[in-house]
Short mmCIF file of C-alpha atoms and ligand atoms in Angstrom, two decimals:
data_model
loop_
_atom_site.label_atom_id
_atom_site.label_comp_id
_atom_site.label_asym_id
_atom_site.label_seq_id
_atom_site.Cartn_x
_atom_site.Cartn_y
_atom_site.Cartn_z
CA UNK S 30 1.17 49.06 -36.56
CA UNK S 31 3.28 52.32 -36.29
CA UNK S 32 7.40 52.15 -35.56
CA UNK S 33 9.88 55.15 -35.39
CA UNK S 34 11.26 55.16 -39.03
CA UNK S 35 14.83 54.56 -39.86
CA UNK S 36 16.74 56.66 -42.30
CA UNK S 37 15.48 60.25 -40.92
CA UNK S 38 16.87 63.45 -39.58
CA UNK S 39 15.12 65.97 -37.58
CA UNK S 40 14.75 69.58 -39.01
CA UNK S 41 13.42 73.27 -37.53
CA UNK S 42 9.76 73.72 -37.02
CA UNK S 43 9.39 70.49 -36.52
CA UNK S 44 10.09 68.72 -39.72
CA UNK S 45 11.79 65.85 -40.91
CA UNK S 46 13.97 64.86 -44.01
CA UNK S 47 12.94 61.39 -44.57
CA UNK S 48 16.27 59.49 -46.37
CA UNK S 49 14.58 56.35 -47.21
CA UNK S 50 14.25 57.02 -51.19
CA UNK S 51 14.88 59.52 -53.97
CA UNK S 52 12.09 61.49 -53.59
CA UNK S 53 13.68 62.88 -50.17
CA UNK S 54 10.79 64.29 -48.66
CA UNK S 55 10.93 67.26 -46.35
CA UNK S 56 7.65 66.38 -44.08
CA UNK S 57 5.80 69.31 -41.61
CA UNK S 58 4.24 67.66 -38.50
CA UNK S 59 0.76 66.11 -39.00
CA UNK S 60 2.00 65.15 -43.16
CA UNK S 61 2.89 62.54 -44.45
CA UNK S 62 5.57 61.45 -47.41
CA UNK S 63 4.80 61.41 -50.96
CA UNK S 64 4.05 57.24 -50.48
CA UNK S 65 1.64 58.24 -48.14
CA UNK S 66 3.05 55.44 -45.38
CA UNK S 67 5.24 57.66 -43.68
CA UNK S 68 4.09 60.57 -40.83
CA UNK S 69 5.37 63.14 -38.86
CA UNK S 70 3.83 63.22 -36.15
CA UNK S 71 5.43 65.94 -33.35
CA UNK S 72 8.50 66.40 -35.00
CA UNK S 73 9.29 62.29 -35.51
CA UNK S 74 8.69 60.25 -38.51
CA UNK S 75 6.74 57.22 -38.32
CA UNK S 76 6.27 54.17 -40.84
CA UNK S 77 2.64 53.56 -40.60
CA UNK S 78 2.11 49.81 -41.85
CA UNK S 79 4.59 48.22 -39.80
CA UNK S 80 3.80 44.35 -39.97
CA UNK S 81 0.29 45.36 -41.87
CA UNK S 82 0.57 42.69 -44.41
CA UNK S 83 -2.18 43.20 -46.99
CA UNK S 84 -0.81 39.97 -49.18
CA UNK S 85 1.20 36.87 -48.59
CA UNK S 86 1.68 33.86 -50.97
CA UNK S 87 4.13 31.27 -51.04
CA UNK S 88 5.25 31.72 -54.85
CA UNK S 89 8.11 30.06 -57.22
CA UNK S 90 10.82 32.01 -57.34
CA UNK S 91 10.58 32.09 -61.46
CA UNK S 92 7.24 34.60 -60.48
CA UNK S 93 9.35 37.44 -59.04
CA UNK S 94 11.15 37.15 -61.66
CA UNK S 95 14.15 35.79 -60.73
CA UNK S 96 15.54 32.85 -63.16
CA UNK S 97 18.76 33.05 -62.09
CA UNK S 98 17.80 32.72 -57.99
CA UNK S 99 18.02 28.86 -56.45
CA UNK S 100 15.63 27.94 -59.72
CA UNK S 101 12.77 25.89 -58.68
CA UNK S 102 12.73 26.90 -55.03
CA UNK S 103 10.04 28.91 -52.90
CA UNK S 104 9.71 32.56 -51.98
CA UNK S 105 7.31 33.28 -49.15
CA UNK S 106 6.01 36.94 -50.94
CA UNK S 107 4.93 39.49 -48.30
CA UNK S 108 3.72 43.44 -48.95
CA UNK S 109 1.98 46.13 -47.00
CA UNK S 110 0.08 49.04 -48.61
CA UNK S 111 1.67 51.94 -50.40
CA UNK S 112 4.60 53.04 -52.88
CA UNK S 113 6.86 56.07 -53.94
CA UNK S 114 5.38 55.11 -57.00
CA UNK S 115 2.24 56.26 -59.04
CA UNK S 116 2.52 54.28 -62.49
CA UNK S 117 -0.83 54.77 -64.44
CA UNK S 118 -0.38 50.99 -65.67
CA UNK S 119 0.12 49.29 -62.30
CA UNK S 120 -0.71 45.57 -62.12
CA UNK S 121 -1.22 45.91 -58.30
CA UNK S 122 -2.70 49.16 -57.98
CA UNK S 123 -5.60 47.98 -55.90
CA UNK S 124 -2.91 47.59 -52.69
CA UNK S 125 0.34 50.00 -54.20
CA UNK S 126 -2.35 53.21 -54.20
CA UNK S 127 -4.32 52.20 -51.51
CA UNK S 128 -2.29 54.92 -49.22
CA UNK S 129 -3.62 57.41 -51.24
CA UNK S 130 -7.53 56.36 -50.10
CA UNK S 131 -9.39 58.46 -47.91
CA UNK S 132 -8.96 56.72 -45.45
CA UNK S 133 -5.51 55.43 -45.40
CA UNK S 134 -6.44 52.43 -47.14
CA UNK S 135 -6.95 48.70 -45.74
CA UNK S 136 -4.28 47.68 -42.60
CA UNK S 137 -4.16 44.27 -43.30
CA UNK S 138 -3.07 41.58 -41.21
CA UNK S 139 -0.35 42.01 -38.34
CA UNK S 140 2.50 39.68 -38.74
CA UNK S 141 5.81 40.12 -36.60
CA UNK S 142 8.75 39.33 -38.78
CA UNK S 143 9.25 36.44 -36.48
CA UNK S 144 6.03 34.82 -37.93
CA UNK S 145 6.96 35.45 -41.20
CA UNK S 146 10.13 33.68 -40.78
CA UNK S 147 8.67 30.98 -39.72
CA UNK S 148 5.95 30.90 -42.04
CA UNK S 149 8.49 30.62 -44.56
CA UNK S 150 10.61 28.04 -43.18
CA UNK S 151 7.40 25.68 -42.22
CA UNK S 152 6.34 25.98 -46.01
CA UNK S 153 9.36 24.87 -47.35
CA UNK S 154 11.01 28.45 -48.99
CA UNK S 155 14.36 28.95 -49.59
CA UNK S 156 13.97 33.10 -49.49
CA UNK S 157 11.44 35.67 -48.39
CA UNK S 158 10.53 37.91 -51.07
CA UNK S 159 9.56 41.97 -49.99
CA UNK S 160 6.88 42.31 -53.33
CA UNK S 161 3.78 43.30 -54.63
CA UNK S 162 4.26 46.85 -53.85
CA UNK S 163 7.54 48.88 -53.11
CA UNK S 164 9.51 47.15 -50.29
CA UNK S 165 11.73 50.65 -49.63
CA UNK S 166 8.43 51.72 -48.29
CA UNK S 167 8.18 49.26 -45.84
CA UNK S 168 11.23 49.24 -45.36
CA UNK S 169 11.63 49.32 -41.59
CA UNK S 170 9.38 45.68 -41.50
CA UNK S 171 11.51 44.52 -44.34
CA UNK S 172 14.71 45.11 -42.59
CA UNK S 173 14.23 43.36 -39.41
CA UNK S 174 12.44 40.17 -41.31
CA UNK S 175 15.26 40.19 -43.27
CA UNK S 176 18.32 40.26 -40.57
CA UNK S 177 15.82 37.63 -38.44
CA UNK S 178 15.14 35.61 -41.88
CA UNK S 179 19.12 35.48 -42.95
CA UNK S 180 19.91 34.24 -39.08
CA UNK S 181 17.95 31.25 -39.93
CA UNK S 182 19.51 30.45 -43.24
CA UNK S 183 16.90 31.82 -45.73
CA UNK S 184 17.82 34.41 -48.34
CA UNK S 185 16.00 38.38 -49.28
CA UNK S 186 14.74 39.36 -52.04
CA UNK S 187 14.03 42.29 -52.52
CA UNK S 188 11.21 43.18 -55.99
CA UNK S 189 11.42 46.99 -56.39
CA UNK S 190 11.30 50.40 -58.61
CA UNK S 191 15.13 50.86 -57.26
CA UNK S 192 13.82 54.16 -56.01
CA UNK S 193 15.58 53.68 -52.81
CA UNK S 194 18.19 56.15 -51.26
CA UNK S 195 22.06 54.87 -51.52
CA UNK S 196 21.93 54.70 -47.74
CA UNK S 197 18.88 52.41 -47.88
CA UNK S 198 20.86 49.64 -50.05
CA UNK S 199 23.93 50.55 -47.93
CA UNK S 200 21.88 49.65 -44.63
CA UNK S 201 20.34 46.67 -46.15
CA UNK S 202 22.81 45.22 -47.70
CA UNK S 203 23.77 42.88 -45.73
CA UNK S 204 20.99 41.32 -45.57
CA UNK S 205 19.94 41.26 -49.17
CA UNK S 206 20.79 38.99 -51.48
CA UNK S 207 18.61 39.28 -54.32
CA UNK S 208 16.94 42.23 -56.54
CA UNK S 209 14.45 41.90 -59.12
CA UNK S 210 14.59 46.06 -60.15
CA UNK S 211 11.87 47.54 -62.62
CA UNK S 212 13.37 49.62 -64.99
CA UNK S 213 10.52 50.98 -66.79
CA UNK S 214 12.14 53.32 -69.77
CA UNK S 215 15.05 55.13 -70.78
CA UNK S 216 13.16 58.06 -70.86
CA UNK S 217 13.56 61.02 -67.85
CA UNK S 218 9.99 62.47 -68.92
CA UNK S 219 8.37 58.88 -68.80
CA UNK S 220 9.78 58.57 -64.88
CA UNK S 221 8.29 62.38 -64.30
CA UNK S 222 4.58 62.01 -65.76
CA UNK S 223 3.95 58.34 -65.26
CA UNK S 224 5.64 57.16 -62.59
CA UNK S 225 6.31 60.77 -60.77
CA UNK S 226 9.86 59.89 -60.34
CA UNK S 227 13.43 60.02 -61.95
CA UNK S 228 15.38 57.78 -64.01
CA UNK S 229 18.46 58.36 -63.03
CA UNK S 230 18.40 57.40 -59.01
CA UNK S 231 17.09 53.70 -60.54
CA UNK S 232 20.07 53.53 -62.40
CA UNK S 233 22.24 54.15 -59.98
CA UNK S 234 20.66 51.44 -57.76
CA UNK S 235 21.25 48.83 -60.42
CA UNK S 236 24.94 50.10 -60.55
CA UNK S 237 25.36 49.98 -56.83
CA UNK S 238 23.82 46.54 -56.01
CA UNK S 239 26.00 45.11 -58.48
CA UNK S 240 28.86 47.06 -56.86
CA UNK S 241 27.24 45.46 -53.15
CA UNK S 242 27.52 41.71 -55.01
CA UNK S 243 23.63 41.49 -54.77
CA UNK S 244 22.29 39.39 -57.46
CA UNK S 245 20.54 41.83 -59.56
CA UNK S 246 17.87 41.10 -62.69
CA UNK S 247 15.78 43.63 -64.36
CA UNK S 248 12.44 43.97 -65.70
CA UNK S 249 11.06 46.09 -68.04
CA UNK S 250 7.13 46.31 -68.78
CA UNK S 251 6.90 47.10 -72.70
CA UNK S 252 4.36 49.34 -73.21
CA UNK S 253 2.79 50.26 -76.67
CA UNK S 254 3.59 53.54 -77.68
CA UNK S 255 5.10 54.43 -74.56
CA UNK S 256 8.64 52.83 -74.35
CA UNK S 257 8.43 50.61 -77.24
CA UNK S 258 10.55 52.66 -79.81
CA UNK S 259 14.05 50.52 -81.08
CA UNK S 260 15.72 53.47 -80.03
CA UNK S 261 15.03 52.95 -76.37
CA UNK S 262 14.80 49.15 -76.07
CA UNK S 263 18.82 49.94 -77.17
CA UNK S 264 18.98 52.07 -74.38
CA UNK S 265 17.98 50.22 -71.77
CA UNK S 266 19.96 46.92 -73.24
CA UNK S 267 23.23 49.00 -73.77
CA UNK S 268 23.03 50.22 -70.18
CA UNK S 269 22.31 46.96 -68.92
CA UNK S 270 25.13 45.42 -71.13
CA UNK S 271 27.41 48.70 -69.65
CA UNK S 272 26.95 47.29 -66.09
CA UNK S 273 27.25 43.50 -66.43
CA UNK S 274 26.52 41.51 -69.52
CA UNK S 275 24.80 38.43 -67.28
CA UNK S 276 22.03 40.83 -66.07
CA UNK S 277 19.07 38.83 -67.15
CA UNK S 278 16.84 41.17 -68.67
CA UNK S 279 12.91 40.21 -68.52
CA UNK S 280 11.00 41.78 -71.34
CA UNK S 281 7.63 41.38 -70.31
CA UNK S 282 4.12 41.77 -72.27
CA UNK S 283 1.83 44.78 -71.15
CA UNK S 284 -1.76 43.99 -70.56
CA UNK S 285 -4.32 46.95 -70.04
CA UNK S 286 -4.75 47.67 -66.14
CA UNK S 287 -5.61 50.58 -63.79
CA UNK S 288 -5.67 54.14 -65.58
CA UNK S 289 -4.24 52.98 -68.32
CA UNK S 290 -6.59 50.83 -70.82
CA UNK S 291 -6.41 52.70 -74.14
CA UNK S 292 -3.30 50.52 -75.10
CA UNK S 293 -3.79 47.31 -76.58
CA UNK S 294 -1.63 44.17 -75.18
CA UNK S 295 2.04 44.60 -76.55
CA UNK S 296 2.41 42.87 -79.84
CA UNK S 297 4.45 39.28 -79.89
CA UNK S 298 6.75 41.15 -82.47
CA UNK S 299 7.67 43.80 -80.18
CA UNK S 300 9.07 41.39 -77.72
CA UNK S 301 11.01 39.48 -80.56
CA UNK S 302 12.07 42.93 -81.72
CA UNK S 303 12.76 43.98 -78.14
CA UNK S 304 14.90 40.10 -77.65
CA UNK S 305 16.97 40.86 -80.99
CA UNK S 306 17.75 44.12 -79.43
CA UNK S 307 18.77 42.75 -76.14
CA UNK S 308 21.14 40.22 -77.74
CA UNK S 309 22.80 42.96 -80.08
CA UNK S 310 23.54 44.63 -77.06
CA UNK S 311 25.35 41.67 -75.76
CA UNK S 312 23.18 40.56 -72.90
CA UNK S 313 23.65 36.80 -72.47
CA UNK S 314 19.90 36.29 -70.93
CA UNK S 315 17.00 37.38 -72.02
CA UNK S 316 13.70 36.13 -71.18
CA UNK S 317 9.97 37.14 -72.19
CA UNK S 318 7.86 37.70 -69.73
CA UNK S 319 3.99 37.05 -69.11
CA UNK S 320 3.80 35.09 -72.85
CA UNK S 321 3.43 31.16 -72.37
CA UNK S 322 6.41 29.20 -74.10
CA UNK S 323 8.19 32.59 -75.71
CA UNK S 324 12.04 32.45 -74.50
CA UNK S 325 11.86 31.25 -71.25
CA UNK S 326 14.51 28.86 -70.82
CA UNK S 327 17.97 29.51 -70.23
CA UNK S 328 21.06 28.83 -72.76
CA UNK S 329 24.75 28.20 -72.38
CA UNK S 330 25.90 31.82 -73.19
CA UNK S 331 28.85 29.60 -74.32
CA UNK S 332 27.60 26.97 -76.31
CA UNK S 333 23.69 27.59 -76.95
CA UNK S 334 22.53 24.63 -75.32
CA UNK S 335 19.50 24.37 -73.40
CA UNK S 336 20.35 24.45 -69.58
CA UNK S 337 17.05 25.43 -67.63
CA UNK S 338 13.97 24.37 -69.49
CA UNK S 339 10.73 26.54 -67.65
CA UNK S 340 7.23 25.87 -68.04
CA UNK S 341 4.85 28.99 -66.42
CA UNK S 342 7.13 29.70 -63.42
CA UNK S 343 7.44 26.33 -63.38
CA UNK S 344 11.52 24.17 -63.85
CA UNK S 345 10.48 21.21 -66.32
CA UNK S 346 14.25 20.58 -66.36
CA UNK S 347 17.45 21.95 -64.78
CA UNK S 348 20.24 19.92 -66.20
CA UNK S 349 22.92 22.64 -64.66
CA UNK S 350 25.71 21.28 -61.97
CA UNK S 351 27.44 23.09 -60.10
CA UNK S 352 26.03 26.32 -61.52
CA UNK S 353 27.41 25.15 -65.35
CA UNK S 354 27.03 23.91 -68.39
CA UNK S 355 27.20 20.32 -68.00
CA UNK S 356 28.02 19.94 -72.24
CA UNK S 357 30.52 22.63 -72.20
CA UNK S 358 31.39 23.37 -68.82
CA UNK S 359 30.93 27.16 -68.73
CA UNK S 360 29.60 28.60 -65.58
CA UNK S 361 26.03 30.15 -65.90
CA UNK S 362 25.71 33.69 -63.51
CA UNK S 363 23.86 33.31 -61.02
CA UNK S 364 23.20 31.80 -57.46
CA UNK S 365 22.25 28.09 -57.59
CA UNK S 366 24.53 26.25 -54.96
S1 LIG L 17 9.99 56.75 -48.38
FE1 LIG L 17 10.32 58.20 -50.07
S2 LIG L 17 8.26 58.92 -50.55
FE2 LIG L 17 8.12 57.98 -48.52
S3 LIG L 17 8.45 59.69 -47.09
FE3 LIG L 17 10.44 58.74 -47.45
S4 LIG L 17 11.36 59.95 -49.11
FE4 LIG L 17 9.14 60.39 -49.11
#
């Protein structure tokens, strides 16, 4: 379905500046944006998959990831096609590119944002999460499922590149309480020739939804020879660290996908390398990602002991009350009330 985007000014000859993310595209009638989802068309800019939902899954909240998120509970997971992305390694490539087809790609299946709310509440989530592929770039959809879903008492979520524009956190805000942000490297010439972005816009995002007291965790995808080094592992933990120690920080394993298949799966003794790192830095949670059984519970960053035991995206045991440590009595970050 089209809508008349948000986050857009009009400019001479036609065009539009579309403020939605980083890449800030200038757009001449009849183009669209670099994620391929977004058209002028006469002078007005248009999201093009509007309630096109290509997936939808009810998943555990642990598969976002978010550890540190109501543990245990339910995300109903909804994406359309596209992203501001163009990652060679992409895990969901099949939907994220499909923009870039011929065509335009699949449309997928229409669902108001009233049906999604009550999708979710009928199968029992606590949140609805905007994943798969970039949310910014839906973000029009996303935005009024989200003020609709926090009206009725579930939470956002929000599973992104943290590409988007200031304005777009600043708009959403509100109605966002949760970010699972990507940060892939350390590196400004990784952003420009994998991903065709910038770092420093992502790090910014992280900064500012702490700043917005949205509940932020971070990813990064370790991949072999390209963002494995010691060097930059520090990086990413010592910025991380810089911005809030109790940002859980989810090392996760690479496996070969899309263009890129020449690497082999990251070595087990990069993550533990990569975990050693993370705890020099100071983080106080650090989890492995994508490896059954390797650092996947949380600890008492006060007294060590085992709080949230996981099994595969799965809570064997959450002995926390109240949000603490019920040996020591030390509050664990995070939102579990
Ligand atoms: S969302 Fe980003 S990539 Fe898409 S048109 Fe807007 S600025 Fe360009």
């Amino acid at each position: 379905m089209i809508k008349e985007a948000m986050l857009y000014n009009s400019l001479d000859e036609l065009k539009v500046a579309c403020h939605l993310c980083s890449h800030f595209c200038e757009i001449v009638p009849g183009k669209s944006g670099f994620c391929g989802v977004r058209e002028n068309r006469d002078g007005k800019l248009f999201s093009l998959v509007y309630g096109d939902v290509i997936a939808s899954h009810v998943d555990p909240i642990e598969k976002k990831p978010l550890y540190h998120f109501f543990p245990g509970s339910l995300s109903y997971s909804v994406a359309t096609i596209g992203c501001n992305f163009r990652c060679s390694f992409c895990q969901n490539w099949q939907i994220s590119q499909a923009s870039r087809e011929k065509n335009g790609g699949p449309s997928g299946k229409n669902l108001k944002p009233s049906e999604v709310v009550t999708a979710a509440l009928k199968k029992g989530c606590r949140s609805i999460s905007y994943t798969y592929t970039e949310p910014t770039i839906f973000f029009e959809y996303a935005y009024d499922t989200a003020r609709l879903a926090k009206k009725k008492g579930l939470a956002n979520v929000f599973v992104t590149n943290g590409y988007m524009s200031a304005q777009a956190l600043e708009t959403i805000h509100p109605y966002l309480d949760a970010c699972n942000v990507d940060l892939k490297s350390f590196r400004e010439d990784f952003y420009k020739k994998i991903c065709r972005a910038s770092l420093e816009p992502v790090l910014e995002s992280i900064r500012m939804m702490k700043r917005l007291d949205i509940w932020v965790e971070v990813t990064t995808l370790v991949v072999p020879g390209q963002n494995d080094s010691s060097e930059e592992l520090a990086e990413i933990a010592g910025f991380l660290a810089s911005v809030d120690r109790n940002i859980p920080w989810h090392i996760s394993r690479f496996h070969p996908d899309y263009l890129y298949t020449d690497s082999k799966a990251t070595p087990l003794d990069t993550l533990s390398r990569a975990l050693e790192i993370g705890r020099n830095a100071g983080l106080r949670f650090i989890y492995i990602g994508n490896v059954l059984g390797m650092s996947e519970d949380t600890l008492c960053p006060v007294c060590g002991a085992e709080v949230i035991r996981r099994t595969n995206f799965s809570i064997a045991n959450n002995k926390l009350k109240e949000g603490a440590c019920p040996f020591c009595g030390a509050a664990v970050s995070g939102r579990f009330k």
